[in-house]
Amino acid sequence: MSETRASLSASTRGEKHVQKAPDNKGFDLVLEPGAGERLASALDEQIEKTDEWMRRAQGMAEPIPFGANVVAEAMAAKFRGRAEGGPESLTDALRKYRDALRQAKEAVQDAMRDYAQTQQERAESFRQVARDGGLDDTTARRVRRATPGAQS
């Protein structure tokens, strides 16, 4: 697990900007540009590693040739059960971990989409103010220059 922590830590270095919310009841997380993509990429890498671990764990469930006696068969069944058995098996734990990574990636993607949409709405609102003459000429020209497809 320390490899996982180190991988995610390296991928998200710089995304530690936490600011106190105005109501002092919670925190707002502010990510630098590109942080969402790096975090999603780090989660993808971890999902791929987890998939590999799951394949290896399933390989542990293959019959083990301990011999053809009662003790050997019991030991083989025990190893198989620990690898792919019930709720305490390695495969089940890895499956749950993978699901958590997938959910985290979806949350990051949702946040990135929401942020982009909010930024776009705010920019459009600002452009509308500029078009309606709510800005001085210099500021309005800057807004038009920064707007793709806008006329100067």
C-alpha positions as YAML, in Angstrom:
chain: A
units: angstrom
residues:
- id: 1
  name: MET
  ca: [0.00, 0.00, 0.00]
- id: 2
  name: SER
  ca: [2.91, 2.43, 0.50]
- id: 3
  name: GLU
  ca: [3.59, 2.20, -3.26]
- id: 4
  name: THR
  ca: [-0.04, 3.20, -3.88]
- id: 5
  name: ARG
  ca: [0.18, 6.11, -1.46]
- id: 6
  name: ALA
  ca: [3.47, 7.26, -2.99]
- id: 7
  name: SER
  ca: [2.06, 7.02, -6.52]
- id: 8
  name: LEU
  ca: [-1.04, 9.04, -5.71]
- id: 9
  name: SER
  ca: [1.00, 11.50, -3.68]
- id: 10
  name: ALA
  ca: [3.43, 12.08, -6.53]
- id: 11
  name: SER
  ca: [0.60, 12.51, -9.01]
- id: 12
  name: THR
  ca: [-1.25, 15.03, -6.90]
- id: 13
  name: ARG
  ca: [1.67, 17.09, -5.57]
- id: 14
  name: GLY
  ca: [0.63, 20.73, -5.67]
- id: 15
  name: GLU
  ca: [-3.08, 20.02, -5.16]
- id: 16
  name: LYS
  ca: [-3.00, 20.92, -1.50]
- id: 17
  name: HIS
  ca: [-4.57, 24.35, -1.65]
- id: 18
  name: VAL
  ca: [-7.27, 24.27, 1.02]
- id: 19
  name: GLN
  ca: [-8.95, 27.47, 2.03]
- id: 20
  name: LYS
  ca: [-11.23, 28.14, 4.97]
- id: 21
  name: ALA
  ca: [-14.80, 28.73, 3.82]
- id: 22
  name: PRO
  ca: [-16.29, 32.17, 4.61]
- id: 23
  name: ASP
  ca: [-18.71, 30.68, 7.16]
- id: 24
  name: ASN
  ca: [-15.80, 28.97, 8.99]
- id: 25
  name: LYS
  ca: [-17.85, 25.74, 9.06]
- id: 26
  name: GLY
  ca: [-15.97, 23.82, 6.41]
- id: 27
  name: PHE
  ca: [-13.27, 23.89, 3.81]
- id: 28
  name: ASP
  ca: [-13.28, 24.59, 0.10]
- id: 29
  name: LEU
  ca: [-10.79, 22.59, -1.93]
- id: 30
  name: VAL
  ca: [-9.15, 24.62, -4.67]
- id: 31
  name: LEU
  ca: [-7.19, 22.68, -7.28]
- id: 32
  name: GLU
  ca: [-4.63, 24.20, -9.59]
- id: 33
  name: PRO
  ca: [-5.40, 23.92, -13.31]
- id: 34
  name: GLY
  ca: [-4.63, 20.45, -14.59]
- id: 35
  name: ALA
  ca: [-4.88, 18.87, -11.15]
- id: 36
  name: GLY
  ca: [-8.12, 17.09, -12.00]
- id: 37
  name: GLU
  ca: [-6.57, 15.47, -15.06]
- id: 38
  name: ARG
  ca: [-3.50, 14.38, -13.10]
- id: 39
  name: LEU
  ca: [-5.64, 12.98, -10.30]
- id: 40
  name: ALA
  ca: [-7.88, 11.11, -12.78]
- id: 41
  name: SER
  ca: [-4.75, 9.75, -14.47]
- id: 42
  name: ALA
  ca: [-3.29, 8.62, -11.13]
- id: 43
  name: LEU
  ca: [-6.58, 6.87, -10.33]
- id: 44
  name: ASP
  ca: [-6.52, 5.18, -13.77]
- id: 45
  name: GLU
  ca: [-3.00, 3.92, -13.10]
- id: 46
  name: GLN
  ca: [-4.08, 2.56, -9.72]
- id: 47
  name: ILE
  ca: [-7.12, 0.85, -11.27]
- id: 48
  name: GLU
  ca: [-4.81, -0.83, -13.82]
- id: 49
  name: LYS
  ca: [-2.51, -2.02, -11.02]
- id: 50
  name: THR
  ca: [-5.50, -3.32, -9.08]
- id: 51
  name: ASP
  ca: [-6.72, -5.23, -12.14]
- id: 52
  name: GLU
  ca: [-3.29, -6.86, -12.35]
- id: 53
  name: TRP
  ca: [-3.39, -7.73, -8.63]
- id: 54
  name: MET
  ca: [-6.84, -9.28, -9.15]
- id: 55
  name: ARG
  ca: [-5.53, -11.43, -12.03]
- id: 56
  name: ARG
  ca: [-2.66, -12.59, -9.82]
- id: 57
  name: ALA
  ca: [-5.03, -13.29, -6.92]
- id: 58
  name: GLN
  ca: [-7.23, -15.38, -9.21]
- id: 59
  name: GLY
  ca: [-4.11, -17.32, -10.18]
- id: 60
  name: MET
  ca: [-3.68, -18.15, -6.51]
- id: 61
  name: ALA
  ca: [-7.06, -19.87, -6.67]
- id: 62
  name: GLU
  ca: [-5.75, -22.50, -9.11]
- id: 63
  name: PRO
  ca: [-5.56, -25.99, -7.64]
- id: 64
  name: ILE
  ca: [-2.31, -26.42, -5.74]
- id: 65
  name: PRO
  ca: [-0.64, -29.82, -6.15]
- id: 66
  name: PHE
  ca: [-0.06, -30.58, -2.47]
- id: 67
  name: GLY
  ca: [-0.78, -34.22, -3.13]
- id: 68
  name: ALA
  ca: [-3.69, -36.62, -3.16]
- id: 69
  name: ASN
  ca: [-4.50, -36.85, 0.53]
- id: 70
  name: VAL
  ca: [-7.04, -35.29, 2.88]
- id: 71
  name: VAL
  ca: [-4.66, -32.72, 4.40]
- id: 72
  name: ALA
  ca: [-3.34, -31.59, 0.99]
- id: 73
  name: GLU
  ca: [-6.86, -31.22, -0.39]
- id: 74
  name: ALA
  ca: [-7.94, -29.24, 2.69]
- id: 75
  name: MET
  ca: [-4.95, -26.92, 2.35]
- id: 76
  name: ALA
  ca: [-5.63, -26.40, -1.38]
- id: 77
  name: ALA
  ca: [-9.27, -25.56, -0.61]
- id: 78
  name: LYS
  ca: [-8.18, -23.14, 2.12]
- id: 79
  name: PHE
  ca: [-5.82, -21.27, -0.24]
- id: 80
  name: ARG
  ca: [-8.47, -21.20, -2.96]
- id: 81
  name: GLY
  ca: [-11.05, -19.82, -0.49]
- id: 82
  name: ARG
  ca: [-8.70, -17.10, 0.72]
- id: 83
  name: ALA
  ca: [-7.90, -16.09, -2.84]
- id: 84
  name: GLU
  ca: [-11.39, -15.99, -4.33]
- id: 85
  name: GLY
  ca: [-13.83, -17.01, -1.63]
- id: 86
  name: GLY
  ca: [-16.28, -14.96, 0.38]
- id: 87
  name: PRO
  ca: [-16.32, -11.47, 1.82]
- id: 88
  name: GLU
  ca: [-12.89, -11.78, 3.44]
- id: 89
  name: SER
  ca: [-11.07, -13.04, 0.35]
- id: 90
  name: LEU
  ca: [-8.27, -11.18, -1.36]
- id: 91
  name: THR
  ca: [-10.22, -10.98, -4.62]
- id: 92
  name: ASP
  ca: [-13.23, -9.47, -2.88]
- id: 93
  name: ALA
  ca: [-11.07, -6.90, -1.07]
- id: 94
  name: LEU
  ca: [-9.40, -5.93, -4.34]
- id: 95
  name: ARG
  ca: [-12.78, -5.69, -6.07]
- id: 96
  name: LYS
  ca: [-14.02, -3.30, -3.36]
- id: 97
  name: TYR
  ca: [-10.83, -1.27, -3.62]
- id: 98
  name: ARG
  ca: [-11.20, -1.06, -7.42]
- id: 99
  name: ASP
  ca: [-14.83, 0.07, -7.04]
- id: 100
  name: ALA
  ca: [-13.73, 2.81, -4.62]
- id: 101
  name: LEU
  ca: [-11.06, 3.97, -7.09]
- id: 102
  name: ARG
  ca: [-13.61, 4.01, -9.92]
- id: 103
  name: GLN
  ca: [-16.04, 6.03, -7.79]
- id: 104
  name: ALA
  ca: [-13.27, 8.47, -6.87]
- id: 105
  name: LYS
  ca: [-12.38, 8.90, -10.55]
- id: 106
  name: GLU
  ca: [-16.04, 9.52, -11.42]
- id: 107
  name: ALA
  ca: [-16.24, 12.13, -8.64]
- id: 108
  name: VAL
  ca: [-13.14, 13.89, -9.98]
- id: 109
  name: GLN
  ca: [-14.56, 13.85, -13.52]
- id: 110
  name: ASP
  ca: [-17.90, 15.19, -12.28]
- id: 111
  name: ALA
  ca: [-16.12, 17.97, -10.37]
- id: 112
  name: MET
  ca: [-14.03, 18.86, -13.42]
- id: 113
  name: ARG
  ca: [-17.15, 18.97, -15.61]
- id: 114
  name: ASP
  ca: [-19.04, 21.07, -13.05]
- id: 115
  name: TYR
  ca: [-16.10, 23.45, -12.70]
- id: 116
  name: ALA
  ca: [-15.77, 23.88, -16.47]
- id: 117
  name: GLN
  ca: [-19.50, 24.49, -16.80]
- id: 118
  name: THR
  ca: [-19.48, 27.05, -13.99]
- id: 119
  name: GLN
  ca: [-16.47, 28.83, -15.49]
- id: 120
  name: GLN
  ca: [-18.15, 28.89, -18.88]
- id: 121
  name: GLU
  ca: [-21.38, 30.29, -17.39]
- id: 122
  name: ARG
  ca: [-19.48, 32.96, -15.48]
- id: 123
  name: ALA
  ca: [-17.48, 33.93, -18.56]
- id: 124
  name: GLU
  ca: [-20.66, 34.17, -20.63]
- id: 125
  name: SER
  ca: [-22.29, 36.28, -17.93]
- id: 126
  name: PHE
  ca: [-19.28, 38.59, -17.93]
- id: 127
  name: ARG
  ca: [-19.34, 38.80, -21.75]
- id: 128
  name: GLN
  ca: [-23.04, 39.69, -21.56]
- id: 129
  name: VAL
  ca: [-22.27, 42.54, -19.20]
- id: 130
  name: ALA
  ca: [-19.58, 43.73, -21.64]
- id: 131
  name: ARG
  ca: [-21.98, 43.52, -24.61]
- id: 132
  name: ASP
  ca: [-24.65, 45.40, -22.69]
- id: 133
  name: GLY
  ca: [-22.28, 48.29, -22.06]
- id: 134
  name: GLY
  ca: [-21.78, 47.65, -18.36]
- id: 135
  name: LEU
  ca: [-18.01, 47.96, -18.76]
- id: 136
  name: ASP
  ca: [-15.80, 50.81, -19.77]
- id: 137
  name: ASP
  ca: [-14.52, 50.64, -23.36]
- id: 138
  name: THR
  ca: [-11.03, 49.39, -22.45]
- id: 139
  name: THR
  ca: [-12.33, 46.51, -20.33]
- id: 140
  name: ALA
  ca: [-14.99, 45.63, -22.91]
- id: 141
  name: ARG
  ca: [-12.29, 45.41, -25.63]
- id: 142
  name: ARG
  ca: [-10.21, 43.10, -23.42]
- id: 143
  name: VAL
  ca: [-13.20, 40.84, -22.87]
- id: 144
  name: ARG
  ca: [-13.94, 40.72, -26.62]
- id: 145
  name: ARG
  ca: [-10.29, 39.91, -27.42]
- id: 146
  name: ALA
  ca: [-10.32, 37.08, -24.87]
- id: 147
  name: THR
  ca: [-13.54, 35.68, -26.32]
- id: 148
  name: PRO
  ca: [-13.04, 33.26, -29.23]
- id: 149
  name: GLY
  ca: [-14.97, 34.42, -32.30]
- id: 150
  name: ALA
  ca: [-15.78, 37.84, -30.83]
- id: 151
  name: GLN
  ca: [-15.52, 40.97, -32.95]
- id: 152
  name: SER
  ca: [-13.29, 43.82, -31.72]
...
